[in-house]
PDB file of C-alpha atoms in Angstrom:
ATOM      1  CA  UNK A 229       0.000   0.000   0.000  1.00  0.00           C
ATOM      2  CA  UNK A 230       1.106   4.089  -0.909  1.00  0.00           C
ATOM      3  CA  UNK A 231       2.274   5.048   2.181  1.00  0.00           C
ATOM      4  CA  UNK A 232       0.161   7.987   2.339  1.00  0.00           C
ATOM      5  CA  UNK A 233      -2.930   5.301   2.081  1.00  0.00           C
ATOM      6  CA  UNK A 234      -1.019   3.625   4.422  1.00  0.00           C
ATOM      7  CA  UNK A 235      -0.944   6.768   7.242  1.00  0.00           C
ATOM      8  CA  UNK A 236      -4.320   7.775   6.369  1.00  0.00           C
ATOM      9  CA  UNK A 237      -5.862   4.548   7.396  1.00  0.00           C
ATOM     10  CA  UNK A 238      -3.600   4.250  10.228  1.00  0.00           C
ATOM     11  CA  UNK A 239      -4.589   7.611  11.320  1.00  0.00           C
ATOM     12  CA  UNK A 240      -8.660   6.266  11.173  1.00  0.00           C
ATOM     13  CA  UNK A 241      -7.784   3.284  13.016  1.00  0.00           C
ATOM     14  CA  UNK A 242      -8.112   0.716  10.006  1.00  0.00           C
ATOM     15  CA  UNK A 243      -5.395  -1.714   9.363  1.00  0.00           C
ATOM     16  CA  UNK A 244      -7.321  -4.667   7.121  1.00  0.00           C
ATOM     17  CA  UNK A 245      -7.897  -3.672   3.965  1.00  0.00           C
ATOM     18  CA  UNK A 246      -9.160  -6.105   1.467  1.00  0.00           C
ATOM     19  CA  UNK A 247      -9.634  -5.267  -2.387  1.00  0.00           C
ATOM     20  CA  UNK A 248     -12.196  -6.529  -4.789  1.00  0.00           C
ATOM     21  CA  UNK A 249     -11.067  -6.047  -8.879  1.00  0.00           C
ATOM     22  CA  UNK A 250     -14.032  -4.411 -10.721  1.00  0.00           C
ATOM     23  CA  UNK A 251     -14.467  -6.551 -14.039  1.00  0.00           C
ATOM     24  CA  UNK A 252     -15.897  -6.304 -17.228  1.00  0.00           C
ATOM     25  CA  UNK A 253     -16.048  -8.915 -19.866  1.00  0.00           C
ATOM     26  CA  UNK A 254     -13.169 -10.579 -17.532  1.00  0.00           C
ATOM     27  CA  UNK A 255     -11.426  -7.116 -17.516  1.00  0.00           C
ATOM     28  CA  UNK A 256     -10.655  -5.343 -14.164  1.00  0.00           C
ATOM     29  CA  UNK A 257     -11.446  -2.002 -14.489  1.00  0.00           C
ATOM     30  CA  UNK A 258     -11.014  -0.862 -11.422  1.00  0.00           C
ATOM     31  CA  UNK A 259     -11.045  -2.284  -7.659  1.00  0.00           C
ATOM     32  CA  UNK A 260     -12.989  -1.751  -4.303  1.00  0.00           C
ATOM     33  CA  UNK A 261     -11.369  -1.678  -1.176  1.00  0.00           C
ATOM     34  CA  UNK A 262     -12.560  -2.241   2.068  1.00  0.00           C
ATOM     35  CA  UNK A 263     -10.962  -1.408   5.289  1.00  0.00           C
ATOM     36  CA  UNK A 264     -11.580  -3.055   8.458  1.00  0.00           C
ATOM     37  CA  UNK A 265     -10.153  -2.546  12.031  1.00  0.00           C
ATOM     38  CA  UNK A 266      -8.235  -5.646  13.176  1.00  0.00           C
ATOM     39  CA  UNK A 267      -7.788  -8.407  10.879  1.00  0.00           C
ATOM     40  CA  UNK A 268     -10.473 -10.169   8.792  1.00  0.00           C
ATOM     41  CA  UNK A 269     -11.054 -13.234   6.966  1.00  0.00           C
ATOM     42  CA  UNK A 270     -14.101 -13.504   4.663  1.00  0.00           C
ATOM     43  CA  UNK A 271     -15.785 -16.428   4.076  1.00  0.00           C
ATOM     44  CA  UNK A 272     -16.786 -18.448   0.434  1.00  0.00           C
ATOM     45  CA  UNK A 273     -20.066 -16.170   0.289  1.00  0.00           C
ATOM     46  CA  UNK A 274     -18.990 -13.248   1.511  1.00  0.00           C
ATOM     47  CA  UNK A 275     -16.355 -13.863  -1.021  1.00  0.00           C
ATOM     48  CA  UNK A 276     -19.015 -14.590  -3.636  1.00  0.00           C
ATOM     49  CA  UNK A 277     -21.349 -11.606  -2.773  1.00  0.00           C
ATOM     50  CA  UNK A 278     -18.341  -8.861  -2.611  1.00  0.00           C
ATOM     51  CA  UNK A 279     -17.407 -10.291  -6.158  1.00  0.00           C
ATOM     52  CA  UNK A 280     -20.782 -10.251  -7.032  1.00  0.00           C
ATOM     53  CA  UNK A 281     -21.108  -6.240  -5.818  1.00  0.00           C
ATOM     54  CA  UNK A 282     -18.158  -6.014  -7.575  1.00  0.00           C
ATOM     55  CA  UNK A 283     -18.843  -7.527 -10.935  1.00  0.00           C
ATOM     56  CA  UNK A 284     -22.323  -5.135 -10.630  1.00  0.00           C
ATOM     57  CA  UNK A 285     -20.814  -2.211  -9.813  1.00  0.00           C
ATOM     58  CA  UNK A 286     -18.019  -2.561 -12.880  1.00  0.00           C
ATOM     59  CA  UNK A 287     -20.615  -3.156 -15.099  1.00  0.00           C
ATOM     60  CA  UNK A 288     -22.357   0.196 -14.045  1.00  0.00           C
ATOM     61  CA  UNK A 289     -19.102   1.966 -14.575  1.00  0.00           C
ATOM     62  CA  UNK A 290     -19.197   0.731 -18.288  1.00  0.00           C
ATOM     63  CA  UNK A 291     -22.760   1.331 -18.640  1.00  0.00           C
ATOM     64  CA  UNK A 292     -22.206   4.976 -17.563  1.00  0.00           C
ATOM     65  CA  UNK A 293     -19.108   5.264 -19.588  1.00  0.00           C
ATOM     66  CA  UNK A 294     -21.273   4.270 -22.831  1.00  0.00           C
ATOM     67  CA  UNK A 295     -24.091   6.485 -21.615  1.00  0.00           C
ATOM     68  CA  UNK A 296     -21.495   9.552 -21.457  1.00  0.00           C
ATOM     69  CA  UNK A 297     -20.099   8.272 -24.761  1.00  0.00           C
ATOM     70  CA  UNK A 298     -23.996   8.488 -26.192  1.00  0.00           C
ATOM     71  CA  UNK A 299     -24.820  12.108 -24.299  1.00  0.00           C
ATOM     72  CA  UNK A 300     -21.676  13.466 -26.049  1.00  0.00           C
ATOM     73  CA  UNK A 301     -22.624  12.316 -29.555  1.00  0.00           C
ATOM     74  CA  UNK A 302     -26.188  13.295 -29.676  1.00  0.00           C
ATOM     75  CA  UNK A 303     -24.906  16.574 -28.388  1.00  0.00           C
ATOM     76  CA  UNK A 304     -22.548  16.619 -30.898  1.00  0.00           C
ATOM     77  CA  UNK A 305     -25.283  15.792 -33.668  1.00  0.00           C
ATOM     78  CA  UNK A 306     -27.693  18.368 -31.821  1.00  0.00           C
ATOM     79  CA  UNK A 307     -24.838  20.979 -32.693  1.00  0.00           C
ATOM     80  CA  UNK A 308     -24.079  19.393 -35.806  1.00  0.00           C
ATOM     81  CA  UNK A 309     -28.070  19.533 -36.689  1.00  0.00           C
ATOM     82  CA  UNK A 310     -28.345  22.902 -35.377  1.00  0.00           C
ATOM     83  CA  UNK A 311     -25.564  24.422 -37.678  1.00  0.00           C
ATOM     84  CA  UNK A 312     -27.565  22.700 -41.053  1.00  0.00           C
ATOM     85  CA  UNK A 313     -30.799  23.926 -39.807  1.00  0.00           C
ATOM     86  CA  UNK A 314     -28.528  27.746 -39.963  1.00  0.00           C
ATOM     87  CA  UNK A 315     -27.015  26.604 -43.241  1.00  0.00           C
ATOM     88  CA  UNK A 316     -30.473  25.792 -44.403  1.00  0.00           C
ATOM     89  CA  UNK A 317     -32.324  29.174 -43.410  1.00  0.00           C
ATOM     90  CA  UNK A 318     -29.447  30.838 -44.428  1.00  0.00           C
ATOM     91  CA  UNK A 319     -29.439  29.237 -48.148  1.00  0.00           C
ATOM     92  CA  UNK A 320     -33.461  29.782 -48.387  1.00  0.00           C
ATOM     93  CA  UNK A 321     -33.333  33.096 -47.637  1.00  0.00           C
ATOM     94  CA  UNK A 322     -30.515  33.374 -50.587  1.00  0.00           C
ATOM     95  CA  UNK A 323     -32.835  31.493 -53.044  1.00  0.00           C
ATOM     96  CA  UNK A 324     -35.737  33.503 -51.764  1.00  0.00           C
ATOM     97  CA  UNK A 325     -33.291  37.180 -52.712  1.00  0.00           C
ATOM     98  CA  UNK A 326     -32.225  35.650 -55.652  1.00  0.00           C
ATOM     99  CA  UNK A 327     -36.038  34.374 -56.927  1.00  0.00           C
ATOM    100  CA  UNK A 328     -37.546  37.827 -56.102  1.00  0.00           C
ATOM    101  CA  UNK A 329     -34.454  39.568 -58.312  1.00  0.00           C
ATOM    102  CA  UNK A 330     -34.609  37.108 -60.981  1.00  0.00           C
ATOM    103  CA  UNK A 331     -38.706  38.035 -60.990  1.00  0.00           C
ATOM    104  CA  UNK A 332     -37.180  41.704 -61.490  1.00  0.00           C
ATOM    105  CA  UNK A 333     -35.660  41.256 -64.256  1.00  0.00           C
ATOM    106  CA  UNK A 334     -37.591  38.863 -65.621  1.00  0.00           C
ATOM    107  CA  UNK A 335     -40.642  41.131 -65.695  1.00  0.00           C
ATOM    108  CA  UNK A 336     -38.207  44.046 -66.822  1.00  0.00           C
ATOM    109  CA  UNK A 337     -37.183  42.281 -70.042  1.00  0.00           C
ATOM    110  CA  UNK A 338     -40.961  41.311 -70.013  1.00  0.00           C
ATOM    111  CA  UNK A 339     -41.566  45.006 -70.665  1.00  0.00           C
ATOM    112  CA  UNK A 340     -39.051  45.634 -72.790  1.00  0.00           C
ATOM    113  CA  UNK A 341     -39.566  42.733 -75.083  1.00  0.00           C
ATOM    114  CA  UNK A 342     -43.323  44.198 -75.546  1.00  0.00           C
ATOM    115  CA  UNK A 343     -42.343  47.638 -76.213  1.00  0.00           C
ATOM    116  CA  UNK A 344     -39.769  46.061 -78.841  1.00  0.00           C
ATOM    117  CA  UNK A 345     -43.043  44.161 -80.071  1.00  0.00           C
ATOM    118  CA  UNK A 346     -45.170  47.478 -80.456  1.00  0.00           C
ATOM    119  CA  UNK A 347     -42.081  49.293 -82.112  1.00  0.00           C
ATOM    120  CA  UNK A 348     -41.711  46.615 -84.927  1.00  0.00           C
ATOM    121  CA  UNK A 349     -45.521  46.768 -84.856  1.00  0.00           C
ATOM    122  CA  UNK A 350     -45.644  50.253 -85.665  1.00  0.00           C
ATOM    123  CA  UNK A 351     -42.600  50.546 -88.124  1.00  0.00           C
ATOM    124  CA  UNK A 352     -44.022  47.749 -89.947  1.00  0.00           C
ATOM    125  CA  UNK A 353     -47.250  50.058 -89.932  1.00  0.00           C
ATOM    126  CA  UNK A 354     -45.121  52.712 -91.349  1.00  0.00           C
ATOM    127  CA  UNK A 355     -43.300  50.678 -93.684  1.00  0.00           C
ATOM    128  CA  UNK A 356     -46.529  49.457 -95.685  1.00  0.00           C
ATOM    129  CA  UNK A 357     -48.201  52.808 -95.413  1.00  0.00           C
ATOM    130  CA  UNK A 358     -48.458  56.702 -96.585  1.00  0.00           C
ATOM    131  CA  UNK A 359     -47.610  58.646 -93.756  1.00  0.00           C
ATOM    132  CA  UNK A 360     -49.572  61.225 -95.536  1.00  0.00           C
ATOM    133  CA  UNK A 361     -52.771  59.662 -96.050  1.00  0.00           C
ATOM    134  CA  UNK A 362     -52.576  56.265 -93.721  1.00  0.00           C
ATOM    135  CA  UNK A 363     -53.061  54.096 -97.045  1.00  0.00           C
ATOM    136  CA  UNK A 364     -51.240  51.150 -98.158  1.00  0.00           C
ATOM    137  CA  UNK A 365     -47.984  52.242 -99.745  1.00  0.00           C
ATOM    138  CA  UNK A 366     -47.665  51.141-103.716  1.00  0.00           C
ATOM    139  CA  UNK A 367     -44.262  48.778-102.287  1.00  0.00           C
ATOM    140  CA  UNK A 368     -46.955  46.757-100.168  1.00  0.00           C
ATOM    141  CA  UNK A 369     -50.104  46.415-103.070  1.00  0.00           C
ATOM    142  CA  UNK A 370     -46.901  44.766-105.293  1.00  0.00           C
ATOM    143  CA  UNK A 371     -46.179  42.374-102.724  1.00  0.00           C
ATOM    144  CA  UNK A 372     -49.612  41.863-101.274  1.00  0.00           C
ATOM    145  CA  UNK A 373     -50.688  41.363-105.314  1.00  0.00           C
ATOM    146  CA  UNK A 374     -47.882  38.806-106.066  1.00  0.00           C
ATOM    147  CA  UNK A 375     -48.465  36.992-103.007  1.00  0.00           C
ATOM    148  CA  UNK A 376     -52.402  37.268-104.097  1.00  0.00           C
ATOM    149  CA  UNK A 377     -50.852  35.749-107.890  1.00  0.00           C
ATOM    150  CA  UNK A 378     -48.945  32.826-106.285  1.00  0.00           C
ATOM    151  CA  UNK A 379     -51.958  32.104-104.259  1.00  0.00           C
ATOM    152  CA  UNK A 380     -54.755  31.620-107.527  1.00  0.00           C
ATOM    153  CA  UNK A 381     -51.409  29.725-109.613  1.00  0.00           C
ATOM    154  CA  UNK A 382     -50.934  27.348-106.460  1.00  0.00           C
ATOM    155  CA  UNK A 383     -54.615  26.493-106.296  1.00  0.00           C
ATOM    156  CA  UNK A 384     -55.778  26.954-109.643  1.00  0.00           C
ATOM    157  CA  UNK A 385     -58.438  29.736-108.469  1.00  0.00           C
ATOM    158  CA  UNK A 386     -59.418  32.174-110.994  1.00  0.00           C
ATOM    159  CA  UNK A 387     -57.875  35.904-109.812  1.00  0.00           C
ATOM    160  CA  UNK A 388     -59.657  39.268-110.295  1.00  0.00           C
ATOM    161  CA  UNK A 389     -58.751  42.685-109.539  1.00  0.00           C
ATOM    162  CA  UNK A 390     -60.029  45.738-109.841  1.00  0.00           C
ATOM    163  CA  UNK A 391     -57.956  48.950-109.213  1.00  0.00           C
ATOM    164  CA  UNK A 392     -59.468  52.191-109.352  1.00  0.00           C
ATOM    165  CA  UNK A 393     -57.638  55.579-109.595  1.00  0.00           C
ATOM    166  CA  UNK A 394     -59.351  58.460-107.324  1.00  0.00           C
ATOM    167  CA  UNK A 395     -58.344  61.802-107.357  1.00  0.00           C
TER     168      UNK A 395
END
């Protein structure tokens, strides 16, 4: 025995002590003493019983060790599930900006593809007509009459116009 286990005891009065190994799966992982005053001799069940305690009380010690082992990781996932639930808000609210600026511009080049539209509307307008008078320009009766030709040829339709001169 240390001898400062050793003077302690001595100092309480105890000079037996007897030690019990802990075990686990036939491991000792740890002992039990007991300390007596005067000298003792156990007997087969007393034996059998303090092994018994001891075998118990080892088995708690591993049992709380796993236990500790299992606290620690679900904190750890806790943390771990905390910091993707973060990640996760985090990278909605980025879709979210980014949806509501892509809507923007989407609706921007909404608007600007319709004004395009009404512009080649209205210089097509202008194109086939007199700005003076808002009739169809002589350019557009030659193509609108051809087209009108190919049509009657391709379908073998008789064709008849009539063109009038008023001044």
């Amino acid at each position: 025995i240390d001898e400062k286990i050793a003077s302690a005891l001595e100092k309480e009065g105890k000079d037996c002590v007897i030690s019990v190994p802990m075990l686990s799966r036939e491991q000792v992982i740890g002992v039990i003493n007991l300390t007596f005053s005067g000298m003792r001799n156990l007997s087969d069940d007393e034996s059998q019983i303090l092994l018994a305690i001891a075998k118990t009380v080892g088995l708690a010690f591993i049992n709380a060790h796993y236990v500790s082992r299992i606290e620690q990781e679900m904190k750890r996932r806790e943390r771990a599930e905390l910091k993707l639930k973060e990640a996760n808000e985090r990278l909605e609210e980025e879709v979210a900006r980014q949806t509501r600026e892509l809507n923007q511009a989407n609706q921007q080049l909404q608007q600007a593809n319709e004004e395009l539209n009404r512009q080649i509307k209205q210089r097509h307008y202008e194109s086939i007509t007199d700005q003076m008078s808002g009739l169809y320009s002589s350019p557009y009766f030659e193509v609108r009459v051809d087209n009108e030709i190919d049509h009657a040829k391709r379908y073998q339709r008789p064709l008849s116009l009539l063109m009038v001169d008023i001044d």
